[in-house]
Coordinates of C-alpha atoms and ligand atoms in Angstrom, one line a residue:
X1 CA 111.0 189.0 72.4
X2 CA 114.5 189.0 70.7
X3 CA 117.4 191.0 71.3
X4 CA 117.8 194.1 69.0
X5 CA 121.2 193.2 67.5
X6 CA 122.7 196.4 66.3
X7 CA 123.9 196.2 63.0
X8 CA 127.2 198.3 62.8
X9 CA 128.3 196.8 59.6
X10 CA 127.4 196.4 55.9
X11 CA 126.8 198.5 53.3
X12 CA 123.7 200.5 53.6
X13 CA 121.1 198.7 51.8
X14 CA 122.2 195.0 54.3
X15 CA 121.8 197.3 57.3
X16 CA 118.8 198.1 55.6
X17 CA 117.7 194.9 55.1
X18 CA 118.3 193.5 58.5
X19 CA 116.4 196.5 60.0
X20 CA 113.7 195.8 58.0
X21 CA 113.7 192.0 59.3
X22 CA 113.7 193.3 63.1
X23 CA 110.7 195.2 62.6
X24 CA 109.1 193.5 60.9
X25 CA 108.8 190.4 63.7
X26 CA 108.4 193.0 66.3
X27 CA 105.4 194.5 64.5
X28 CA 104.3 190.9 63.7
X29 CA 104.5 190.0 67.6
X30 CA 103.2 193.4 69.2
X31 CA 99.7 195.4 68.0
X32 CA 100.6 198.5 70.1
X33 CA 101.0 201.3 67.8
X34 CA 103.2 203.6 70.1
X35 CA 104.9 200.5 71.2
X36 CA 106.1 199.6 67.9
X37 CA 106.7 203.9 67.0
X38 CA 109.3 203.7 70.3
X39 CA 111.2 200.5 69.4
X40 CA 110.9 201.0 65.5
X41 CA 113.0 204.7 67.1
X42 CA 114.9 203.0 68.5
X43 CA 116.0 200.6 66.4
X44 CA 116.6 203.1 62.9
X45 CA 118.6 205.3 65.7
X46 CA 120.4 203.0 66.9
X47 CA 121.4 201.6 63.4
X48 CA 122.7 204.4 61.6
X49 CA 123.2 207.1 64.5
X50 CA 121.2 209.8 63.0
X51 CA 120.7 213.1 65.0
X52 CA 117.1 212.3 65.6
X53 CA 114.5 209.8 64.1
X54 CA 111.0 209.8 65.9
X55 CA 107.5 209.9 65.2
X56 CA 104.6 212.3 65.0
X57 CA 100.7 211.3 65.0
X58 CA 98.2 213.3 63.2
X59 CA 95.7 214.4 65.9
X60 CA 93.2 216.6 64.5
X61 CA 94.6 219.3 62.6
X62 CA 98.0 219.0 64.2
X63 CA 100.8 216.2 64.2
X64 CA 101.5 215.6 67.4
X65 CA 105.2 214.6 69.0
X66 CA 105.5 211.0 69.6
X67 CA 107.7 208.5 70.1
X68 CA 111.2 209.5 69.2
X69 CA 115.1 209.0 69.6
X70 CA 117.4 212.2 70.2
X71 CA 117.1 215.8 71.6
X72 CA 114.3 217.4 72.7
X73 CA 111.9 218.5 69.7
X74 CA 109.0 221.0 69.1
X75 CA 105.5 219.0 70.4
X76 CA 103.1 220.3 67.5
X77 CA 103.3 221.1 63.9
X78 CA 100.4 222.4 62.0
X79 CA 99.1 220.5 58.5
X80 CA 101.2 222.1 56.1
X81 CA 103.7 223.4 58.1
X82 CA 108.0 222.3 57.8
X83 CA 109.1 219.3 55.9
X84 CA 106.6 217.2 58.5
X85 CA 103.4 218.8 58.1
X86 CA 104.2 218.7 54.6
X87 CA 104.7 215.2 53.7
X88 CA 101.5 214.8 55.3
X89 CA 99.6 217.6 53.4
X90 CA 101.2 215.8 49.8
X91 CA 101.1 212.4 51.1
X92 CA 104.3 211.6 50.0
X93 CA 107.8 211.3 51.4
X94 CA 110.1 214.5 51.1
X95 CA 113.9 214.2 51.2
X96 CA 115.4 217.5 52.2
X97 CA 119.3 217.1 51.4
X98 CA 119.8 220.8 53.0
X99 CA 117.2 222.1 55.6
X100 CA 118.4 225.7 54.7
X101 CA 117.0 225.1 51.2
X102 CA 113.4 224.2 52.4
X103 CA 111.2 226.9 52.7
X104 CA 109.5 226.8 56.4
X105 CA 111.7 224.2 57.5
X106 CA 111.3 224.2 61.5
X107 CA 114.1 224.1 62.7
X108 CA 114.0 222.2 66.2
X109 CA 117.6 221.9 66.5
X110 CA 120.3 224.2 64.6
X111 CA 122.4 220.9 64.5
X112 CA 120.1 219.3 62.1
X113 CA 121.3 219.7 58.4
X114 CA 118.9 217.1 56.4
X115 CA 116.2 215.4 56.5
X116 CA 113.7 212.8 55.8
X117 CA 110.3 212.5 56.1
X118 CA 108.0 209.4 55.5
X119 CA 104.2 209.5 55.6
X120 CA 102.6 206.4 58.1
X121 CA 99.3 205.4 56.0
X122 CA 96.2 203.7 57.6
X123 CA 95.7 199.8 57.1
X124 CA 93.6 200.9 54.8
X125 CA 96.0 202.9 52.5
X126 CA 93.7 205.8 52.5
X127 CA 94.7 208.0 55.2
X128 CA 98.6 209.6 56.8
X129 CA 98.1 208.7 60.8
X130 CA 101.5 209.3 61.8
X131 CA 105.3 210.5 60.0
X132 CA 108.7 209.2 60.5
X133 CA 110.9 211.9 60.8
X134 CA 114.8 211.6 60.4
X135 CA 117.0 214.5 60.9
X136 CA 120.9 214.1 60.1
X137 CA 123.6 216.6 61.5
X138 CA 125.1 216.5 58.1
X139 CA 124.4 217.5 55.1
X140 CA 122.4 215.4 52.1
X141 CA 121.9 212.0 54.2
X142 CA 119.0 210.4 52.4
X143 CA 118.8 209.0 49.1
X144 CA 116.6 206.8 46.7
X145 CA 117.5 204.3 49.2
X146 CA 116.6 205.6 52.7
X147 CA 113.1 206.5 51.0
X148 CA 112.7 202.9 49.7
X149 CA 113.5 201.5 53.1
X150 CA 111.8 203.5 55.4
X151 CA 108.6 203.5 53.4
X152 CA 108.8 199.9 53.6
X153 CA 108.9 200.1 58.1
X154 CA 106.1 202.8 58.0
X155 CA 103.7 200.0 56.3
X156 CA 104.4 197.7 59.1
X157 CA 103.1 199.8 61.8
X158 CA 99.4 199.6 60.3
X159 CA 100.0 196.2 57.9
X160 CA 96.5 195.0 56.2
X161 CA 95.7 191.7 58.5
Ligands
SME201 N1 112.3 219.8 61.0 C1 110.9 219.4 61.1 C2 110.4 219.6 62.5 C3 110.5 218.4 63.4 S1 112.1 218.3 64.1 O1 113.0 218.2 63.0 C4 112.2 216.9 65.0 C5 110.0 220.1 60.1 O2 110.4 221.0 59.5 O3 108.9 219.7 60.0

């Protein structure tokens, strides 16, 4: 398998772009879903230094903590609960530019200031298996642009073969 090449320059749509390239051959060349979830981590981590940026897997009625990159996090969130358990209630990916503002925003670490969250859908499209969660020590992070990007990794991890 390649190298991950960290990309420390460029604007942040390239860095984007590059990432996007990454993943997408190491999803092409590995079927392992928590596999993929630890390097795919890794590799947004790694990229833009965020505070943390992991995933969680719907088991039941509970995400579940999985693969992730940064300081110890809570293990279970309840559907409908913080910014995670609701992007997978909605469906939908929620930018949080201030985790203060967010009404039952778990706060796992006090360090964390915004944050992203992006629904993983089945191969089917039907059904939210897993979120991508990004926190950021400072404030308003994410954009138009982080949501575009990182919705486009989450459809790798399940792609329809
Ligand atoms: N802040 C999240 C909880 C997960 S940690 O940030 C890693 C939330 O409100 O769902």
């Amino acid at each position: 398998m390649a190298e991950n090449l960290i990309i420390s320059a460029g604007s942040k749509e390239e860095k984007y772009a590059v990432l996007y390239g990454q993943v997408k051959a190491l999803a092409e060349g590995e079927n392992d879903i928590i596999a993929n979830m630890a390097n795919i981590s890794s590799m947004i981590h790694q990229t833009f230094g965020f505070w943390w940026t992991g995933f969680y897997r719907v088991c039941g009625q509970e995400l579940v903590l999985g693969p992730f990159q940064g300081p110890l996090a809570c293990s279970r969130i309840r559907f409908g609960r913080g910014v995670c358990g609701t992007a997978w209630k909605e469906a939908k990916t929620i930018v949080v530019p201030d985790v203060e503002q967010f009404p039952g925003h778990i706060a796992c670490s006090s360090a964390s200031r915004s944050e992203i969250v992006v629904p993983v859908f089945n191969e089917c499209n039907t059904e939210v298996v897993a979120v991508l969660d990004i926190d950021s020590a400072e404030l308003d992070t994410f954009d138009q642009t982080d949501k575009e990007w990182l919705e486009k990794i989450a459809r790798l991890l399940y792609p329809i073969r």
